[in-house]
Coordinates of C-alpha atoms in Angstrom, one line a residue:
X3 CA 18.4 24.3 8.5
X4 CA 15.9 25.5 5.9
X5 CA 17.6 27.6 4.2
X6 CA 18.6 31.2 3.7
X7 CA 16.4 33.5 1.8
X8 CA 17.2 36.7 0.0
X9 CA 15.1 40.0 1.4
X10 CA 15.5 42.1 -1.4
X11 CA 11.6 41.5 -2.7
X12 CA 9.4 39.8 -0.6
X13 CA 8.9 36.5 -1.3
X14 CA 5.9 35.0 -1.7
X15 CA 4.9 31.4 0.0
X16 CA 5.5 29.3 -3.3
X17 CA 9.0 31.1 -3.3
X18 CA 9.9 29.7 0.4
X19 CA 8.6 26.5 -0.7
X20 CA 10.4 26.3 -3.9
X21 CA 13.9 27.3 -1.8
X22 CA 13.2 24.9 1.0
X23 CA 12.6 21.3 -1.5
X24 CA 15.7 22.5 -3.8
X25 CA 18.1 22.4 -0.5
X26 CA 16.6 19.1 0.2
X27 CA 17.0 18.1 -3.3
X28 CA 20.4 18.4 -3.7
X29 CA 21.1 17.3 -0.2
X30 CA 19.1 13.8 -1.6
X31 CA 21.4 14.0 -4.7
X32 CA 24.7 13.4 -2.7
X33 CA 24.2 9.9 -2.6
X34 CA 22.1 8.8 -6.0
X35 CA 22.2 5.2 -4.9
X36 CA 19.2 5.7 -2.6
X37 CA 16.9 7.5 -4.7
X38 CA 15.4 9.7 -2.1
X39 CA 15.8 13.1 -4.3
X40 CA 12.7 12.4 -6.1
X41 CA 10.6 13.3 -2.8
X42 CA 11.3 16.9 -2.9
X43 CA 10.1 17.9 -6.4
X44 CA 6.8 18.4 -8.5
X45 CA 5.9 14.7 -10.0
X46 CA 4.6 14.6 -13.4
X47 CA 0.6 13.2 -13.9
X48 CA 1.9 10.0 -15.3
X49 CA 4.5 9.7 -12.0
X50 CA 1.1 10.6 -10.4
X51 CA -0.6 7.6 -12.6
X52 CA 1.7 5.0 -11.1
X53 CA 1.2 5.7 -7.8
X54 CA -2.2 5.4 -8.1
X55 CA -2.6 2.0 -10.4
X56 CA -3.0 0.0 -7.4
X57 CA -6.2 1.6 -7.0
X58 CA -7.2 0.6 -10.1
X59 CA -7.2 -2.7 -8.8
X60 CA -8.8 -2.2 -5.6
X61 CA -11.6 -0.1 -7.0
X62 CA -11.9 -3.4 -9.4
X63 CA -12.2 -5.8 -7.1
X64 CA -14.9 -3.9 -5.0
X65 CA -16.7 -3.6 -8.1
X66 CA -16.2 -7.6 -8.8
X67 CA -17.4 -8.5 -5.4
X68 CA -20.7 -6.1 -5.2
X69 CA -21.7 -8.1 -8.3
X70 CA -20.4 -11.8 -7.5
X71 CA -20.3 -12.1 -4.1
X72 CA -23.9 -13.1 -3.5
X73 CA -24.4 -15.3 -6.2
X74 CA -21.7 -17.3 -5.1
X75 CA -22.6 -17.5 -1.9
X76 CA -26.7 -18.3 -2.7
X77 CA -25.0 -20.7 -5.2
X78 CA -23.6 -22.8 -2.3
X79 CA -27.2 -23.1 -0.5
X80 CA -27.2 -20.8 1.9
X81 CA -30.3 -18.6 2.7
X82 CA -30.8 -14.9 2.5
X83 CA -30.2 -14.4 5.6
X84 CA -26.8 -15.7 6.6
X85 CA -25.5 -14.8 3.3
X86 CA -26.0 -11.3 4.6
X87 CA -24.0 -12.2 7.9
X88 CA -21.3 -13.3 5.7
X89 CA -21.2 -10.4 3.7
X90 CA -20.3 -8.2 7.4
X91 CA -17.8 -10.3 8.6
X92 CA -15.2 -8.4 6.3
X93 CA -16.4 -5.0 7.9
X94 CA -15.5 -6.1 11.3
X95 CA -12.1 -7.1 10.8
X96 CA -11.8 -3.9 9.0
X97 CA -13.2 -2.7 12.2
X98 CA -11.0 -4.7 14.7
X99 CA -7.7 -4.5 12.8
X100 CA -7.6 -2.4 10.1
X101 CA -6.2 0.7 12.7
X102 CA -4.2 -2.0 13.8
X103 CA -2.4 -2.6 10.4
X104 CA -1.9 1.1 9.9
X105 CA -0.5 1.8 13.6
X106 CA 2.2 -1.0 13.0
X107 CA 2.8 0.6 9.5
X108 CA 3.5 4.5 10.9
X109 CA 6.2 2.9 13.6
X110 CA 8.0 0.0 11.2
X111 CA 11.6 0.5 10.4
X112 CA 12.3 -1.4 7.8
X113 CA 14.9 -0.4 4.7
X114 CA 12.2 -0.1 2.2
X115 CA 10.2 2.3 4.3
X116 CA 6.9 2.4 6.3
X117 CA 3.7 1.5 3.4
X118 CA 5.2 -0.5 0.9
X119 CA 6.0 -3.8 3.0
X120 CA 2.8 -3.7 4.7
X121 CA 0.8 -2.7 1.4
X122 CA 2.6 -5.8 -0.4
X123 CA 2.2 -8.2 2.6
X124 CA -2.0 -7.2 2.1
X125 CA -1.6 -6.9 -1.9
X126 CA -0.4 -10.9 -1.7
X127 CA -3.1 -11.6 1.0
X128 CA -5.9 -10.1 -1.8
X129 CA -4.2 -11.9 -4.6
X130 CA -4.8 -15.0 -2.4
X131 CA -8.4 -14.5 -1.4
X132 CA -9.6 -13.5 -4.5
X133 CA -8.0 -17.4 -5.8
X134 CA -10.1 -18.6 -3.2
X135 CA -13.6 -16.8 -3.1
X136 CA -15.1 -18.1 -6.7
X137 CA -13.4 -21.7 -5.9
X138 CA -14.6 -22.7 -2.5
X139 CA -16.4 -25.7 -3.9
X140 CA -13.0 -26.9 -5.7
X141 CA -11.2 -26.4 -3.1
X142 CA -13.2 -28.2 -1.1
X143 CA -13.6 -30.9 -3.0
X144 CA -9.9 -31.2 -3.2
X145 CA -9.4 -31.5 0.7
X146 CA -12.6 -33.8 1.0
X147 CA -14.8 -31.3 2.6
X148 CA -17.5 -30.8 0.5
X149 CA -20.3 -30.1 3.2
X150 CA -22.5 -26.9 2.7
X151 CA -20.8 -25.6 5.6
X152 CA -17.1 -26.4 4.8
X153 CA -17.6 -24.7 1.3
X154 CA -19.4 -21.4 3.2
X155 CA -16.4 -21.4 5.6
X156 CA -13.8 -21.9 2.7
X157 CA -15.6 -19.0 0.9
X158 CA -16.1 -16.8 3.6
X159 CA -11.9 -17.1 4.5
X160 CA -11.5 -16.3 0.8
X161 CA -13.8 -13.1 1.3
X162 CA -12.5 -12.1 4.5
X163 CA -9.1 -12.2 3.0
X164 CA -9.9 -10.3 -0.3
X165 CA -12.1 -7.1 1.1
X166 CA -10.6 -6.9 4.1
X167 CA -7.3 -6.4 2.9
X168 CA -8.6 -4.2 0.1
X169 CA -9.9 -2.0 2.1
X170 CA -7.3 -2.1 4.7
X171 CA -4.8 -1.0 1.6
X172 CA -7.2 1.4 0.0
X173 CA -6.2 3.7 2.9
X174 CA -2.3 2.9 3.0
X175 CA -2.2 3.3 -0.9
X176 CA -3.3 7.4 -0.8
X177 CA -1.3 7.5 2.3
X178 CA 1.8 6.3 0.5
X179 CA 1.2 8.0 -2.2
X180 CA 0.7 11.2 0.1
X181 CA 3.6 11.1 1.7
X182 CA 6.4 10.3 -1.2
X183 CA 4.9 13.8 -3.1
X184 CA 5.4 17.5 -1.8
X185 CA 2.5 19.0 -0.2
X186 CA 1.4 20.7 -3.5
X187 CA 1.3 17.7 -4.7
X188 CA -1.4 16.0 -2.6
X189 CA -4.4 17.3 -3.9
X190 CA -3.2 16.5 -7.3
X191 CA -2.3 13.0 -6.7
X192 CA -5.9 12.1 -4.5
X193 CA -7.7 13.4 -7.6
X194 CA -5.8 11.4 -9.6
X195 CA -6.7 8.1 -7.3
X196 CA -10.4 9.1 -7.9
X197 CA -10.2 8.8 -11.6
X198 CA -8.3 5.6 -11.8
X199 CA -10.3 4.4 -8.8
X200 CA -13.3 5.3 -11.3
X201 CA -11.5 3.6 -14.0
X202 CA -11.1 0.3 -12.0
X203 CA -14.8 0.2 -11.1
X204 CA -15.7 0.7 -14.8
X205 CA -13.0 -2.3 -15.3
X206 CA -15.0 -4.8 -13.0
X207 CA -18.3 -4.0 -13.8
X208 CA -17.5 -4.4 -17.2
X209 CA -15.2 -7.9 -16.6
X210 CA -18.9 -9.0 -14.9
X211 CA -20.9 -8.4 -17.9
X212 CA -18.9 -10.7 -20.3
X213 CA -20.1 -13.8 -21.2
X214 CA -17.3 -16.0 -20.4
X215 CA -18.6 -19.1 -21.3
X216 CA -19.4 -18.6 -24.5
X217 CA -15.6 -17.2 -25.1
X218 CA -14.2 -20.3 -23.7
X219 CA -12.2 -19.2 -20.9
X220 CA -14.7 -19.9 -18.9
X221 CA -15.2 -23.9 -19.3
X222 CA -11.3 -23.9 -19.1
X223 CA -10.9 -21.5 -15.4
X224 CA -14.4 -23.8 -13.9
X225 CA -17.5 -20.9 -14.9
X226 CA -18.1 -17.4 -15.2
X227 CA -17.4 -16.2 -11.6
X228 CA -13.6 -17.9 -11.4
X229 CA -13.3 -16.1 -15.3
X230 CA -14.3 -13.0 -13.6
X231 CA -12.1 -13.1 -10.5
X232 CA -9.3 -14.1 -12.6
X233 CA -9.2 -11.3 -14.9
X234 CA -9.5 -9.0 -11.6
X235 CA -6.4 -10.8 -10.5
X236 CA -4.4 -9.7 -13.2
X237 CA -5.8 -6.3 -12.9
X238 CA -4.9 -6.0 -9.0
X239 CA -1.4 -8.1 -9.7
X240 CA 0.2 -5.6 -12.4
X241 CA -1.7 -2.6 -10.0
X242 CA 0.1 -3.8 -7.0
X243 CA 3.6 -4.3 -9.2
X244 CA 3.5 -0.7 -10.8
X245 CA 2.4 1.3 -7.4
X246 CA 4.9 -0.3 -5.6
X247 CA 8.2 0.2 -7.7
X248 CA 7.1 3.9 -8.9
X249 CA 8.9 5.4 -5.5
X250 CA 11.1 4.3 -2.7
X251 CA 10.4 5.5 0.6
X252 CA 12.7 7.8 3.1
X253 CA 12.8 4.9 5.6
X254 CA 12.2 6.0 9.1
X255 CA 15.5 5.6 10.8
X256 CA 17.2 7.6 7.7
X257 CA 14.3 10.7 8.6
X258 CA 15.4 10.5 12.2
X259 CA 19.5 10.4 11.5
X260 CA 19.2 12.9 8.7
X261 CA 17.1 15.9 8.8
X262 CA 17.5 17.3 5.4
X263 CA 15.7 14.4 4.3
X264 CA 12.5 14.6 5.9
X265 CA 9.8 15.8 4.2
X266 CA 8.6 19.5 4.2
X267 CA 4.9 19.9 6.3
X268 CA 3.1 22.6 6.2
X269 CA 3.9 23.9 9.3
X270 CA 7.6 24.1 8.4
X271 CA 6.7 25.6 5.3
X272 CA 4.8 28.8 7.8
X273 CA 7.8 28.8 10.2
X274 CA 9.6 29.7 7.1
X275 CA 7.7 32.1 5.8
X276 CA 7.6 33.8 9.5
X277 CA 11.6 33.4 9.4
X278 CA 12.1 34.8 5.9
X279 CA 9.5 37.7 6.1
X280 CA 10.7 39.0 9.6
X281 CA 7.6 39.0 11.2
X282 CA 9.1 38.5 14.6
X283 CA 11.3 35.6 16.0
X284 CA 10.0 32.3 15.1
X285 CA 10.6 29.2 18.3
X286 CA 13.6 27.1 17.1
X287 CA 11.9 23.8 17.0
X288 CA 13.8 20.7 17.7
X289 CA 15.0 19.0 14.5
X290 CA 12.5 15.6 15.3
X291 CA 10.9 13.9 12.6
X292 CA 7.2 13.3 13.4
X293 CA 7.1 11.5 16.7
X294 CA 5.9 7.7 15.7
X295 CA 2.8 6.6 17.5
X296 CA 3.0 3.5 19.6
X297 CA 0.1 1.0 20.2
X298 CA -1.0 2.8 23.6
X299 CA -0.8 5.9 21.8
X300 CA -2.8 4.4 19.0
X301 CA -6.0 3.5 21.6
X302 CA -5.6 6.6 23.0
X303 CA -5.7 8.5 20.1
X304 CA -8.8 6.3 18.9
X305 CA -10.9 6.9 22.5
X306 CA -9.8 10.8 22.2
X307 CA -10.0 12.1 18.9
X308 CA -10.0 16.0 18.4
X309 CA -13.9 17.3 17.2
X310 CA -12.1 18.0 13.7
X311 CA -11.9 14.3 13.7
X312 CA -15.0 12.8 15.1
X313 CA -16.8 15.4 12.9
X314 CA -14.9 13.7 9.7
X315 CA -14.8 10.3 10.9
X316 CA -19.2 10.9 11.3
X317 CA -19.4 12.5 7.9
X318 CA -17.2 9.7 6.6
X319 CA -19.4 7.1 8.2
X320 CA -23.0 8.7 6.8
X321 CA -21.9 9.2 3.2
X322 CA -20.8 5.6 3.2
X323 CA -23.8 4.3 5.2
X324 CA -25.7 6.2 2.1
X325 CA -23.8 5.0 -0.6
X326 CA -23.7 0.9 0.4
X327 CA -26.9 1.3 0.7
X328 CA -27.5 2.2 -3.1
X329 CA -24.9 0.5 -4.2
X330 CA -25.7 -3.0 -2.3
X331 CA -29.2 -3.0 -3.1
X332 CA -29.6 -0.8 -6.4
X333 CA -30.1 -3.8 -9.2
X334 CA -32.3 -5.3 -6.6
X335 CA -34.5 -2.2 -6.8
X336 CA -34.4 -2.1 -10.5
X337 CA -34.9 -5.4 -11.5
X338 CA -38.0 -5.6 -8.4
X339 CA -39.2 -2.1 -8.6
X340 CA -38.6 -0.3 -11.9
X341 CA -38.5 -3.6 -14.4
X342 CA -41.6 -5.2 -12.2
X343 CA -39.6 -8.7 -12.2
X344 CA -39.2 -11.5 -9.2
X345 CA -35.6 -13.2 -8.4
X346 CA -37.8 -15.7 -7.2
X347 CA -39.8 -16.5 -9.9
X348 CA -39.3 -20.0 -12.0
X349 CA -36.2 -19.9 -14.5
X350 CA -37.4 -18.7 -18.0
X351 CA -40.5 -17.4 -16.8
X352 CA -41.5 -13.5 -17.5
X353 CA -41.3 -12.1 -14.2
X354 CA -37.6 -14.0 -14.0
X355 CA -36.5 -12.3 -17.3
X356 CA -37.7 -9.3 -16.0
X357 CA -35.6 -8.4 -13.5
X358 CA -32.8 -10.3 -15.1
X359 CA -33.0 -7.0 -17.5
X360 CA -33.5 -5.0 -14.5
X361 CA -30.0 -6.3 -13.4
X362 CA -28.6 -5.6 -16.7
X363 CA -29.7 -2.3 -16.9
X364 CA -28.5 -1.6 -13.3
X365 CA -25.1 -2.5 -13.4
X366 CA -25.3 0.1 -16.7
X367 CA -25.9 2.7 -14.1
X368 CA -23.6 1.5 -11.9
X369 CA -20.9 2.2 -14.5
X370 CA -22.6 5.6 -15.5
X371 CA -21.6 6.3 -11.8
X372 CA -18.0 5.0 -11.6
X373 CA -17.4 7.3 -15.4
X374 CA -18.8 10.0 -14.0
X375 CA -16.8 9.4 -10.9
X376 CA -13.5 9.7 -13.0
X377 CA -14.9 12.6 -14.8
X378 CA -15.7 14.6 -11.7
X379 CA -12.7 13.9 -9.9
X380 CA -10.6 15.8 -12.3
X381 CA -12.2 19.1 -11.7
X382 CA -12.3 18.6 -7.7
X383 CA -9.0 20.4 -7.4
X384 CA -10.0 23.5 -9.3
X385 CA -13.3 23.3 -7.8
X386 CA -11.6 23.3 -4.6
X387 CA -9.6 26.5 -5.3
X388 CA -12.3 28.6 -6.9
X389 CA -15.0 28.4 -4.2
X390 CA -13.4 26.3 -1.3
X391 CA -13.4 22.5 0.2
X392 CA -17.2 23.0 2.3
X393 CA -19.1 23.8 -0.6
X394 CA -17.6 21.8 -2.7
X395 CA -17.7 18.9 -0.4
X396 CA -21.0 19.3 0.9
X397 CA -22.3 20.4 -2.6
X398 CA -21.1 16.6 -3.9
X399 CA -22.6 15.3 -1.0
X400 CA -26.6 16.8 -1.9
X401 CA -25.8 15.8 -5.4
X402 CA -26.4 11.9 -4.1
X403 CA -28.6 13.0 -1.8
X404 CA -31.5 14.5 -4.3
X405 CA -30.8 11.3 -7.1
X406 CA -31.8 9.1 -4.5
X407 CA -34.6 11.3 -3.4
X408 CA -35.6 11.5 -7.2
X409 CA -34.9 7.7 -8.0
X410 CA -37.5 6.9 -5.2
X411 CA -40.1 9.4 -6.2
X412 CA -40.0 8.6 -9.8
X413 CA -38.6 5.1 -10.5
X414 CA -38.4 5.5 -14.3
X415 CA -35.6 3.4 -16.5
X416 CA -34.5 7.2 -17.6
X417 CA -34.3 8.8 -14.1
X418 CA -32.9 5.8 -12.3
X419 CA -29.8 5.5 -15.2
X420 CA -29.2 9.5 -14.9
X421 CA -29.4 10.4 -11.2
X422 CA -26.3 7.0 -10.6
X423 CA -24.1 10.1 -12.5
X424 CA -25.0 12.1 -9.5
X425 CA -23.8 9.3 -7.1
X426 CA -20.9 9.4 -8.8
X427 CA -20.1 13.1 -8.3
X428 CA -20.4 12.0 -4.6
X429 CA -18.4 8.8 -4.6
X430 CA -15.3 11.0 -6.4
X431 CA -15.9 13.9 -3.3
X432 CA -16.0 11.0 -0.4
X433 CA -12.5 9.5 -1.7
X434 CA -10.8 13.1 -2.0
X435 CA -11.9 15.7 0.2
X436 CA -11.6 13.8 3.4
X437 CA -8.7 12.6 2.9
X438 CA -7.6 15.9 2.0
X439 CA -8.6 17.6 5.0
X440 CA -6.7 15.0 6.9
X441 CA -3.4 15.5 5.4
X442 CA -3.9 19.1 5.6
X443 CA -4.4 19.0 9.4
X444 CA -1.3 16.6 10.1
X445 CA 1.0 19.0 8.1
X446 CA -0.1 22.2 10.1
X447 CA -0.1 19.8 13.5
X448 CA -3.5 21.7 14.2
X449 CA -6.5 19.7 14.6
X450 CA -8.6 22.6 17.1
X451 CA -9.7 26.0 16.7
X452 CA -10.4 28.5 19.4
X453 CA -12.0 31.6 19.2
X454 CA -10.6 31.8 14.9
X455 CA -7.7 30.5 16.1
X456 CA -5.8 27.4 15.0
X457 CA -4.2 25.3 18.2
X458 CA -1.4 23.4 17.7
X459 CA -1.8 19.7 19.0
X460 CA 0.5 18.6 22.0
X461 CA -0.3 15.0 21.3
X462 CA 1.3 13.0 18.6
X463 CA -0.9 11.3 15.9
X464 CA 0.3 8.8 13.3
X465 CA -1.1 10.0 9.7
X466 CA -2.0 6.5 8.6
X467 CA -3.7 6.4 11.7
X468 CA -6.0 8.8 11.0
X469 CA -6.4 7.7 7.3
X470 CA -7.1 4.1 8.3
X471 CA -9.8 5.8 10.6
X472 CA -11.5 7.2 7.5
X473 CA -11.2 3.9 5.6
X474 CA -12.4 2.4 9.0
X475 CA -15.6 4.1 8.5
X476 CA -16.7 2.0 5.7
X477 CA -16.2 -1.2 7.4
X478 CA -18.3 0.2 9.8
X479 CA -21.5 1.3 7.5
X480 CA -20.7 -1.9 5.6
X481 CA -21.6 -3.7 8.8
X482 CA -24.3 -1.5 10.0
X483 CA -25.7 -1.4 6.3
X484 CA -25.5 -5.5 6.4
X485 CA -27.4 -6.6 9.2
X486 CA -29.9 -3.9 9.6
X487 CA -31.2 -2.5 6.0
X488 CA -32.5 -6.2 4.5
X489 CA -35.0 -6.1 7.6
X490 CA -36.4 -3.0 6.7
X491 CA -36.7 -4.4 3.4
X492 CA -38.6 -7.2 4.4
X493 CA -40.8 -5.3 7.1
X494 CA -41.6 -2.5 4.0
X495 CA -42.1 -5.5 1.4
X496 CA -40.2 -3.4 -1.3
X497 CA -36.8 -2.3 -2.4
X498 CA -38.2 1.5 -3.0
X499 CA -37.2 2.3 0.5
X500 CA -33.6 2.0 -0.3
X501 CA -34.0 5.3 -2.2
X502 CA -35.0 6.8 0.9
X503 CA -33.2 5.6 3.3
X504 CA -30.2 6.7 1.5
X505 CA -31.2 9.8 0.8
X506 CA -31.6 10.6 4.5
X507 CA -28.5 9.5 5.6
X508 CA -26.7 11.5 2.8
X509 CA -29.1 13.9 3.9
X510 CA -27.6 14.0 7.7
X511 CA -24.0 13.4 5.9
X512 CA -24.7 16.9 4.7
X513 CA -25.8 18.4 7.6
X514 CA -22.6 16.8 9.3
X515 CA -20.4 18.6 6.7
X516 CA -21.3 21.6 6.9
X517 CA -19.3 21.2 10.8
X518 CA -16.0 20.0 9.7
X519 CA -13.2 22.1 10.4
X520 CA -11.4 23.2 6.7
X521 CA -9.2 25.7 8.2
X522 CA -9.4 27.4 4.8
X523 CA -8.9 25.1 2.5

């Protein structure tokens, strides 16, 4: 079924590969009308670019919210307190149905394939809530509820709708994009979602920043924040429109019916190499595309994960428990700590224009961070092939770690705008390497070693499963981050101890690394 191979010189792994994607190609070709050739050969980096746009918006909107969200919400009336409940109610739906989503996405059928339905049905559902977030007191006044609590609620649905589905996509989007490119492919392609993912940050921190008023657009859309949003829409909306027509999908009952058309895993690629090389008989395996994972099989593949993945899925959940922190809190701690200013201090006064520059000069760091982001995710690959994923990934991860350490230590204007470019060598390794490690374990089916042994898993595991568990993590430390680190605050008395904090739980990220199983990658 894969193909014969010549044994006059020995061929080397790329050789096998090449033979085996060049049968399925012109096996695809029979029938042009479905389009299906295009999954068995090397895409181009702008092929790779489309695929990744709708990370762009994604990555934009996150970027949007950090900076918005609160305002909006303080704007309405409500106090510190449950404006910081509001902000976790996105994390647990991530948490509650976010595995959920992507369980029903590895077993639908549909014609246009397993992602793209459910990444457009979320894609409109963001489109929606991002309409609604800035507008809630429109809105409201349009229905007659104009109540300080119908506004919050109208809001918070508008928020809920917007983040949660952003982040529920952010994981379907790379796995998607994942599995319509060979598996030389994949490493490319992630690295390419870093830097537009940096580029779309940059985007909304940027769109924040303008004065929309003063250019009009924003007494015509109702303010700033609706200006804001609105330009993020169109961001997300052509993101969304691009990603999803780059590539159609092998639809799941076409894999099942048709062999030559399913993609080429790793594992397949070794039995090959086994076949063509002679080194003993290889087990005819049965011609199944990967068994789909039902909802009981999706629980019990949550309750029992292998270590490899409760090792990942902890790493995962530290780095982001570091980075919200930072990133949540960071123009706080500069407008506060480094620019001596109060948010609570009477409009025009100095301390009030203090930390207004404080904010300012934050969200320059901010972007310094999503630049270098972009930057460093172009070299990940090569880094990763020159000395290997562990150093590399836990090397990106101490990068974060020692800015924080240093931001805290020394909270100077010049070390608090340099050490964000370190954050953003870790933000590019968090979105890359993990992701990485997942797709690598799925295509050898091996998830355990024993004594320097891979074991091949007996138990099926849906792929976006497992990526929606890593994306899962971040609703998680967004929740934990939420309700717990704005007490500490208060009980300290100063934003300083966000520097630390972070730091040690990059710190123990780190330490958690250096445990994953990379089964030499």
């Amino acid at each position: 079924m894969y193909g014969t191979y010549q044994q006059q010189e020995r061929l080397t792994e790329d050789d096998i590969l090449q033979g085996m994607l060049e049968s399925r190609q012109r096996f695809a070709k029979l029938d042009n009308s479905r389009g299906y050739q295009h999954s068995f050969r090397k895409k181009s980096k702008w092929e790779l670019v489309r695929l990744s746009l709708l990370i762009v918006g994604i990555e934009c909107t996150y970027a949007t919210e950090t900076a918005l969200v609160a305002p909006i919400l303080l704007g309405i009336g409500l106090p510190h307190t449950v404006m910081t409940m509001i902000w976790a109610t996105p994390s647990l739906a991530g948490l509650l149905f976010a595995p959920v989503i992507a369980s029903v996405s590895d077993r639908l059928r549909s014609r246009w394939g397993r992602r793209r339905p459910v990444l457009l049905a979320l894609g409109c559902t963001i489109l929606t809530g991002m309409l609604v977030l800035p507008n809630g007191p429109a809105i409201g006044e349009l229905v007659g509820l104009t109540s300080v609590g119908w506004v919050a609620t109208i809001t918070t649905v508008g928020l809920i709708m917007s983040d949660f589905s952003a982040e529920t996509s952010n994981g379907l989007c790379r796995t998607y994009a994942m599995e319509v490119c060979t598996i030389r492919d994949q490493a490319r392609v992630l690295s390419i979602m870093v830097l537009t993912g940096g580029i779309g940050a940059t985007m909304g921190a940027l769109f924040g920043a303008i004065n929309w008023n003063r250019l009009g657009i924003g007494r015509l859309l109702g303010g700033n924040g609706p200006s804001v949003f609105a330009a993020n829409w169109i961001v997300l909306f052509l993101g969304l429109l691009v990603t999803l027509t780059s590539f159609s999908e092998i639809p799941l009952p076409v894999q099942e019916s048709e062999p030559m058309l399913r993609p080429v895993t790793q594992k397949m690629l070794l039995d090959e190499v086994k076949r063509a090389q002679g080194e003993g008989r290889v087990q005819e395996e049965k011609e199944e595309v990967q068994e789909v994972v039902g909802f009981k099989q999706f629980v019990h593949n949550v309750l029992h994960m292998p270590r490899s993945m409760k090792v990942l899925c902890l790493t995962q959940l530290l780095s982001h428990m570091s980075y919200l922190t930072y990133c949540l809190y960071y123009t706080d701690f500069v407008g506060a700590t480094v620019y001596e200013g109060d948010v609570r201090a009477l409009k025009g006064s100095a301390a009030a224009e203090r930390y207004d520059d404080g904010v300012r000069f934050a969200c320059l760091g901010m972007a310094l961070c999503s630049t270098t982001s972009s930057i460093y995710s172009v070299f990940i690959e090569g880094l990763i092939v020159r000395f290997g994923a562990r150093p590399v990934y836990v090397g990106g991860l101490l990068a974060h770690c020692c800015g924080m350490l240093a931001m805290g230590l020394m909270p100077h204007k010049l070390v608090v705008f340099g050490c964000c470019a370190l954050t953003g060598v870790m933000y590019a390794t968090i979105y890359s390497i993990p992701f990485l490690l997942i797709s690598h374990y799925h295509s050898k089916n091996c998830f355990t070693e024993v004594d320097g042994q891979y074991v091949e898993s007996i138990e099926p595991r849906g792929f976006g499963v497992d990526v929606s568990m890593m994306s899962s993590m971040l609703c998680l430390a967004q929740l934990i981050v939420s309700l717990a680190i704005g007490a500490v605050i208060d009980a300290v008395g100063s934003t300083i101890i966000i520097t630390f904090i972070s730091s040690a739980f990059m710190l123990c990220a780190a330490g958690s690394a250096m445990a994953i199983l990379y089964m030499e990658l």
